[in-house]
mmCIF file of C-alpha atoms and ligand atoms in Angstrom:
data_model
loop_
_atom_site.group_PDB
_atom_site.id
_atom_site.type_symbol
_atom_site.label_atom_id
_atom_site.label_comp_id
_atom_site.label_asym_id
_atom_site.label_seq_id
_atom_site.Cartn_x
_atom_site.Cartn_y
_atom_site.Cartn_z
ATOM 1 C CA MET A 4 -9.975 -6.007 18.165
ATOM 2 C CA ALA A 5 -12.834 -5.586 15.833
ATOM 3 C CA ASP A 6 -12.672 -7.237 12.446
ATOM 4 C CA ILE A 7 -10.626 -5.299 10.085
ATOM 5 C CA ARG A 8 -11.652 -4.934 6.526
ATOM 6 C CA PRO A 9 -8.940 -5.792 4.131
ATOM 7 C CA LEU A 10 -7.574 -3.368 1.466
ATOM 8 C CA ILE A 11 -6.346 -4.779 -1.674
ATOM 9 C CA ALA A 12 -4.233 -2.126 -3.141
ATOM 10 C CA GLY A 13 -2.786 -2.128 -6.547
ATOM 11 C CA ASN A 14 0.415 -0.264 -7.635
ATOM 12 C CA TRP A 15 0.758 0.356 -11.434
ATOM 13 C CA LYS A 16 3.886 2.169 -10.782
ATOM 14 C CA MET A 17 5.126 3.807 -14.119
ATOM 15 C CA ASN A 18 2.743 1.518 -16.207
ATOM 16 C CA GLY A 19 -0.414 2.442 -17.846
ATOM 17 C CA LEU A 20 -1.479 4.417 -20.787
ATOM 18 C CA LYS A 21 -4.886 5.439 -21.572
ATOM 19 C CA ALA A 22 -5.151 2.114 -23.468
ATOM 20 C CA GLN A 23 -5.027 0.424 -20.086
ATOM 21 C CA LEU A 24 -8.144 1.884 -18.786
ATOM 22 C CA PRO A 25 -10.455 -0.756 -20.060
ATOM 23 C CA GLU A 26 -8.513 -3.142 -17.775
ATOM 24 C CA LEU A 27 -9.415 -0.766 -14.813
ATOM 25 C CA GLN A 28 -13.030 -0.788 -15.915
ATOM 26 C CA GLN A 29 -13.232 -4.509 -16.005
ATOM 27 C CA MET A 30 -12.076 -4.608 -12.232
ATOM 28 C CA ALA A 31 -14.420 -2.007 -11.333
ATOM 29 C CA GLU A 32 -17.399 -3.932 -12.784
ATOM 30 C CA ALA A 33 -16.350 -7.051 -11.160
ATOM 31 C CA LEU A 34 -15.845 -5.495 -7.773
ATOM 32 C CA THR A 35 -19.468 -4.522 -7.775
ATOM 33 C CA GLU A 36 -20.345 -8.137 -7.170
ATOM 34 C CA ASP A 37 -22.011 -8.939 -3.525
ATOM 35 C CA ARG A 38 -19.121 -11.175 -2.843
ATOM 36 C CA PHE A 39 -16.489 -8.295 -2.690
ATOM 37 C CA THR A 40 -18.772 -6.289 -0.085
ATOM 38 C CA GLY A 41 -16.273 -6.945 2.560
ATOM 39 C CA LEU A 42 -13.194 -5.320 1.205
ATOM 40 C CA ASP A 43 -11.756 -2.071 -0.026
ATOM 41 C CA PRO A 44 -10.176 -2.250 -3.432
ATOM 42 C CA LEU A 45 -7.827 0.555 -4.596
ATOM 43 C CA ILE A 46 -5.689 0.943 -7.581
ATOM 44 C CA CYS A 47 -2.953 3.483 -7.470
ATOM 45 C CA VAL A 48 -2.460 4.607 -11.182
ATOM 46 C CA PRO A 49 0.182 6.956 -12.570
ATOM 47 C CA ALA A 50 -0.581 10.812 -11.924
ATOM 48 C CA THR A 51 -1.322 11.239 -15.645
ATOM 49 C CA LEU A 52 -4.472 8.798 -15.392
ATOM 50 C CA LEU A 53 -5.614 10.083 -11.945
ATOM 51 C CA GLY A 54 -8.676 12.123 -13.061
ATOM 52 C CA THR A 55 -9.744 9.827 -16.020
ATOM 53 C CA ALA A 56 -9.590 6.692 -13.604
ATOM 54 C CA ALA A 57 -11.471 8.249 -10.670
ATOM 55 C CA SER A 58 -14.068 9.509 -13.067
ATOM 56 C CA MET A 59 -14.498 6.175 -14.561
ATOM 57 C CA VAL A 60 -14.947 4.161 -11.537
ATOM 58 C CA SER A 61 -16.835 6.841 -9.237
ATOM 59 C CA ALA A 62 -20.003 4.695 -9.442
ATOM 60 C CA THR A 63 -18.199 1.441 -8.237
ATOM 61 C CA PRO A 64 -16.726 0.326 -4.949
ATOM 62 C CA LEU A 65 -13.221 0.595 -6.585
ATOM 63 C CA THR A 66 -11.114 3.765 -5.563
ATOM 64 C CA ILE A 67 -8.243 5.495 -6.960
ATOM 65 C CA GLY A 68 -4.783 6.473 -5.428
ATOM 66 C CA ALA A 69 -1.766 8.126 -6.440
ATOM 67 C CA GLN A 70 1.873 6.573 -5.858
ATOM 68 C CA ASP A 71 3.455 9.677 -4.317
ATOM 69 C CA CYS A 72 3.067 13.503 -3.403
ATOM 70 C CA HIS A 73 5.009 16.387 -2.603
ATOM 71 C CA ALA A 74 5.181 17.581 0.980
ATOM 72 C CA ALA A 75 4.301 21.025 0.257
ATOM 73 C CA PRO A 76 0.852 22.149 -0.363
ATOM 74 C CA SER A 77 1.636 24.311 -3.376
ATOM 75 C CA GLY A 78 4.536 26.374 -4.798
ATOM 76 C CA ALA A 79 7.623 26.399 -6.798
ATOM 77 C CA HIS A 80 8.283 22.814 -7.332
ATOM 78 C CA THR A 81 8.279 22.183 -11.053
ATOM 79 C CA GLY A 82 7.112 18.926 -12.060
ATOM 80 C CA ASP A 83 5.915 17.874 -8.696
ATOM 81 C CA ILE A 84 2.070 17.222 -7.636
ATOM 82 C CA SER A 85 0.673 18.044 -4.305
ATOM 83 C CA ALA A 86 -1.684 16.085 -2.251
ATOM 84 C CA ALA A 87 -4.553 18.658 -2.852
ATOM 85 C CA MET A 88 -4.321 18.127 -6.744
ATOM 86 C CA ILE A 89 -4.467 14.349 -6.216
ATOM 87 C CA LYS A 90 -7.474 14.789 -4.065
ATOM 88 C CA ASP A 91 -8.840 17.208 -6.634
ATOM 89 C CA CYS A 92 -8.557 14.391 -9.232
ATOM 90 C CA GLY A 93 -10.888 12.426 -7.285
ATOM 91 C CA ALA A 94 -8.335 10.012 -5.335
ATOM 92 C CA THR A 95 -8.722 9.016 -1.826
ATOM 93 C CA ALA A 96 -5.167 7.839 -1.054
ATOM 94 C CA THR A 97 -1.599 8.034 -1.911
ATOM 95 C CA ILE A 98 1.425 5.743 -1.323
ATOM 96 C CA VAL A 99 4.210 7.438 0.396
ATOM 97 C CA GLY A 100 7.953 6.068 0.916
ATOM 98 C CA HIS A 101 7.794 3.255 -1.586
ATOM 99 C CA SER A 102 11.027 1.687 -1.718
ATOM 100 C CA GLU A 103 11.505 2.546 -5.305
ATOM 101 C CA ARG A 104 11.223 6.282 -4.254
ATOM 102 C CA ARG A 105 13.456 5.778 -1.330
ATOM 103 C CA ALA A 106 15.954 4.371 -3.820
ATOM 104 C CA ASP A 107 15.490 6.313 -6.803
ATOM 105 C CA HIS A 108 14.982 9.688 -5.192
ATOM 106 C CA GLY A 109 16.903 9.503 -1.889
ATOM 107 C CA GLU A 110 13.621 9.898 0.148
ATOM 108 C CA ARG A 111 14.400 9.621 3.812
ATOM 109 C CA ASP A 112 12.059 8.728 6.695
ATOM 110 C CA THR A 113 11.663 12.389 7.481
ATOM 111 C CA ASP A 114 10.461 13.163 3.933
ATOM 112 C CA VAL A 115 8.036 10.283 4.045
ATOM 113 C CA MET A 116 6.443 11.555 7.341
ATOM 114 C CA GLU A 117 6.096 15.165 5.698
ATOM 115 C CA LYS A 118 4.571 13.590 2.723
ATOM 116 C CA ALA A 119 2.106 11.512 4.782
ATOM 117 C CA ILE A 120 1.355 14.486 6.843
ATOM 118 C CA ALA A 121 0.506 16.610 3.513
ATOM 119 C CA ALA A 122 -1.424 13.598 2.312
ATOM 120 C CA ASN A 123 -3.573 13.566 5.610
ATOM 121 C CA ASP A 124 -4.029 17.517 5.531
ATOM 122 C CA ALA A 125 -5.426 17.023 2.017
ATOM 123 C CA GLY A 126 -8.010 14.580 3.257
ATOM 124 C CA LEU A 127 -6.101 11.423 1.553
ATOM 125 C CA VAL A 128 -5.267 8.094 3.239
ATOM 126 C CA ALA A 129 -1.293 7.853 3.357
ATOM 127 C CA ILE A 130 -0.180 4.364 2.566
ATOM 128 C CA VAL A 131 3.323 4.420 4.179
ATOM 129 C CA CYS A 132 5.713 1.745 2.914
ATOM 130 C CA VAL A 133 8.594 0.167 4.975
ATOM 131 C CA GLY A 134 10.535 -2.736 4.425
ATOM 132 C CA GLU A 135 14.202 -4.365 4.608
ATOM 133 C CA THR A 136 16.748 -5.124 1.847
ATOM 134 C CA ARG A 137 18.053 -8.584 1.338
ATOM 135 C CA GLN A 138 21.095 -7.901 3.278
ATOM 136 C CA GLN A 139 19.252 -6.672 6.140
ATOM 137 C CA ARG A 140 16.973 -9.696 6.273
ATOM 138 C CA GLU A 141 20.121 -11.986 6.241
ATOM 139 C CA ASP A 142 22.075 -10.142 8.831
ATOM 140 C CA GLY A 143 19.181 -10.477 10.952
ATOM 141 C CA SER A 144 18.245 -6.831 11.261
ATOM 142 C CA ALA A 145 14.936 -6.980 9.574
ATOM 143 C CA LEU A 146 12.727 -6.087 12.465
ATOM 144 C CA HIS A 147 15.089 -3.425 13.675
ATOM 145 C CA VAL A 148 15.168 -1.641 10.470
ATOM 146 C CA VAL A 149 11.295 -1.954 10.164
ATOM 147 C CA THR A 150 10.886 -0.384 13.524
ATOM 148 C CA SER A 151 13.295 2.555 12.818
ATOM 149 C CA GLN A 152 11.440 3.254 9.512
ATOM 150 C CA LEU A 153 8.138 3.210 11.250
ATOM 151 C CA GLU A 154 9.505 5.551 13.994
ATOM 152 C CA GLY A 155 10.773 8.165 11.391
ATOM 153 C CA SER A 156 8.101 7.716 8.874
ATOM 154 C CA LEU A 157 4.750 7.745 10.914
ATOM 155 C CA SER A 158 3.582 10.978 12.142
ATOM 156 C CA SER A 159 2.145 11.405 15.673
ATOM 157 C CA THR A 160 -1.027 12.427 13.957
ATOM 158 C CA ALA A 161 -1.267 8.899 12.288
ATOM 159 C CA THR A 162 -4.559 7.297 12.944
ATOM 160 C CA THR A 163 -6.419 4.336 11.627
ATOM 161 C CA GLN A 164 -8.626 6.444 9.438
ATOM 162 C CA ASN A 165 -5.788 8.400 7.792
ATOM 163 C CA THR A 166 -2.789 5.825 7.710
ATOM 164 C CA VAL A 167 -2.200 2.284 6.130
ATOM 165 C CA ILE A 168 1.219 0.595 6.720
ATOM 166 C CA ALA A 169 2.549 -1.589 3.848
ATOM 167 C CA TYR A 170 5.538 -3.871 4.849
ATOM 168 C CA GLU A 171 7.207 -4.608 1.345
ATOM 169 C CA PRO A 172 10.423 -6.415 1.799
ATOM 170 C CA VAL A 173 12.840 -4.701 -0.914
ATOM 171 C CA TRP A 174 14.081 -8.160 -2.013
ATOM 172 C CA ALA A 175 10.555 -9.483 -2.560
ATOM 173 C CA ILE A 176 9.294 -6.594 -4.853
ATOM 174 C CA GLY A 177 9.117 -7.528 -8.529
ATOM 175 C CA THR A 178 11.401 -10.588 -8.048
ATOM 176 C CA GLY A 179 8.992 -13.508 -7.461
ATOM 177 C CA LEU A 180 10.718 -14.127 -4.057
ATOM 178 C CA VAL A 181 8.548 -14.049 -1.097
ATOM 179 C CA PRO A 182 9.461 -14.492 2.583
ATOM 180 C CA SER A 183 8.264 -17.574 4.653
ATOM 181 C CA LEU A 184 4.642 -17.392 5.944
ATOM 182 C CA ASN A 185 6.403 -17.365 9.477
ATOM 183 C CA ASP A 186 8.534 -14.498 8.460
ATOM 184 C CA ILE A 187 5.692 -12.519 7.362
ATOM 185 C CA GLU A 188 3.665 -13.300 10.261
ATOM 186 C CA GLN A 189 6.539 -12.393 12.780
ATOM 187 C CA MET A 190 7.030 -8.910 10.991
ATOM 188 C CA HIS A 191 3.241 -8.148 10.869
ATOM 189 C CA ASP A 192 2.896 -9.185 14.554
ATOM 190 C CA HIS A 193 5.749 -6.882 15.249
ATOM 191 C CA ILE A 194 4.348 -3.956 13.397
ATOM 192 C CA ARG A 195 0.932 -4.340 15.219
ATOM 193 C CA ALA A 196 2.751 -4.347 18.588
ATOM 194 C CA TYR A 197 4.575 -1.411 17.542
ATOM 195 C CA ILE A 198 1.297 0.612 16.672
ATOM 196 C CA ASP A 199 -0.556 -0.544 19.609
ATOM 197 C CA ASP A 200 2.403 0.768 21.926
ATOM 198 C CA ARG A 201 2.823 3.988 19.984
ATOM 199 C CA PHE A 202 -0.833 4.941 18.947
ATOM 200 C CA ALA A 203 -2.899 3.050 21.383
ATOM 201 C CA GLN A 204 -6.589 3.703 20.707
ATOM 202 C CA ALA A 205 -6.061 5.991 17.764
ATOM 203 C CA GLY A 206 -4.156 3.191 15.779
ATOM 204 C CA GLU A 207 -6.483 0.389 16.845
ATOM 205 C CA GLY A 208 -7.425 -1.561 13.524
ATOM 206 C CA MET A 209 -5.037 0.095 11.378
ATOM 207 C CA ARG A 210 -4.448 -1.762 8.343
ATOM 208 C CA ILE A 211 -0.819 -3.580 7.816
ATOM 209 C CA LEU A 212 -0.613 -4.697 4.064
ATOM 210 C CA TYR A 213 1.752 -7.273 2.738
ATOM 211 C CA GLY A 214 3.541 -6.250 -0.479
ATOM 212 C CA GLY A 215 6.230 -7.988 -2.650
ATOM 213 C CA SER A 216 5.353 -10.388 -5.313
ATOM 214 C CA LEU A 217 1.730 -11.072 -3.957
ATOM 215 C CA LYS A 218 0.058 -12.828 -6.906
ATOM 216 C CA PRO A 219 -3.083 -15.137 -7.385
ATOM 217 C CA SER A 220 -1.224 -18.187 -6.556
ATOM 218 C CA ASN A 221 0.023 -17.190 -3.159
ATOM 219 C CA ALA A 222 -2.539 -14.595 -2.001
ATOM 220 C CA LYS A 223 -4.737 -16.983 -0.180
ATOM 221 C CA GLU A 224 -2.092 -18.139 2.152
ATOM 222 C CA ILE A 225 -0.637 -14.708 2.658
ATOM 223 C CA LEU A 226 -3.817 -12.784 3.108
ATOM 224 C CA ALA A 227 -4.977 -15.348 5.899
ATOM 225 C CA ILE A 228 -1.843 -14.555 8.040
ATOM 226 C CA ASN A 229 -2.818 -12.930 11.452
ATOM 227 C CA ASN A 230 -2.396 -9.229 11.109
ATOM 228 C CA VAL A 231 -2.004 -9.220 7.446
ATOM 229 C CA ASN A 232 -4.900 -6.667 6.536
ATOM 230 C CA GLY A 233 -4.553 -6.669 2.707
ATOM 231 C CA GLY A 234 -1.966 -6.399 0.283
ATOM 232 C CA LEU A 235 -0.016 -3.754 -2.050
ATOM 233 C CA ILE A 236 0.342 -5.478 -5.455
ATOM 234 C CA GLY A 237 2.544 -4.335 -8.207
ATOM 235 C CA GLY A 238 2.720 -6.643 -11.213
ATOM 236 C CA ALA A 239 -0.242 -8.615 -10.732
ATOM 237 C CA SER A 240 -2.397 -5.621 -10.275
ATOM 238 C CA LEU A 241 -2.116 -4.739 -13.987
ATOM 239 C CA LYS A 242 -4.327 -7.528 -15.272
ATOM 240 C CA ALA A 243 -7.897 -7.188 -14.134
ATOM 241 C CA ASP A 244 -8.157 -11.078 -13.770
ATOM 242 C CA ASP A 245 -5.220 -11.455 -11.532
ATOM 243 C CA PHE A 246 -6.234 -8.377 -9.350
ATOM 244 C CA ILE A 247 -9.954 -9.892 -9.100
ATOM 245 C CA ALA A 248 -8.230 -13.165 -8.417
ATOM 246 C CA ILE A 249 -6.456 -11.752 -5.580
ATOM 247 C CA CYS A 250 -9.597 -9.850 -4.231
ATOM 248 C CA GLU A 251 -11.452 -13.216 -4.311
ATOM 249 C CA SER A 252 -8.612 -14.841 -2.161
ATOM 250 C CA ALA A 253 -9.079 -12.018 0.478
ATOM 251 C CA VAL A 254 -12.873 -12.535 0.936
ATOM 252 C CA CYS A 255 -13.178 -16.263 0.835
HETATM 253 P P1 PGA B 467 5.290 -6.506 -6.968
HETATM 254 O O1 PGA B 467 5.363 -5.151 -6.411
HETATM 255 O O2 PGA B 467 3.808 -7.172 -6.624
HETATM 256 O O3 PGA B 467 5.356 -6.416 -8.589
HETATM 257 O O4 PGA B 467 6.299 -7.195 -6.053
HETATM 258 C C1 PGA B 467 4.861 -4.618 -5.134
HETATM 259 C C2 PGA B 467 4.980 -3.363 -4.810
HETATM 260 O O5 PGA B 467 6.128 -2.795 -5.254
HETATM 261 O O6 PGA B 467 4.351 -2.650 -4.259
#
């Protein structure tokens, strides 16, 4: 398989006012350095910052994404945001099916698939999140749970170009806990085999990100694991220094 360009994606979640934009500017400037040409950096900002953030970084390698989109292209959905609106702000991608949305908003796999299709239809890359809970990890069903999420959340139209998978064990998100390197490798190998089997050539080189307490101190060893093609980073993406340090781990 051809070398896969790493994607280092930040997820600001419900954090970030205009006052946070200089942090983004600092990331964008650092990422113009030659040593980062081998990776794709992305920050998924809150919807309120999409337009300003995208304009701010437009002349740099840093790209901007959203954290969710509605499944419908437009219509009577007060308070919701369509994929076309996100694209219109200058963003290139959106996260769908993050475990916090699955938990807080009851999003099921079918909802996630519809959102991923809507994102693709609007010309956005869909970053589709999957991952087991602590209990599922402990009872030995993690691989099975993730397979079933992939089966239900990925559309048959998913390709390497329009889709990224993010494996985020729910129990590792924001907790400081991280699976063993062996467990991460086993899951990523498993997801790669699933993609090869279901999508064949269309899925060749599809990126599989690891997310969950990824930080400068553990990024190098995690990003070096076979079939880990980048990261989805929450807390450590809020500070330019931390995000840049993680990007450095991906290229050296
Ligand atoms: P964390 O979040 O890096 O703060 O654990 C990751 C995520 O939820 O995407």
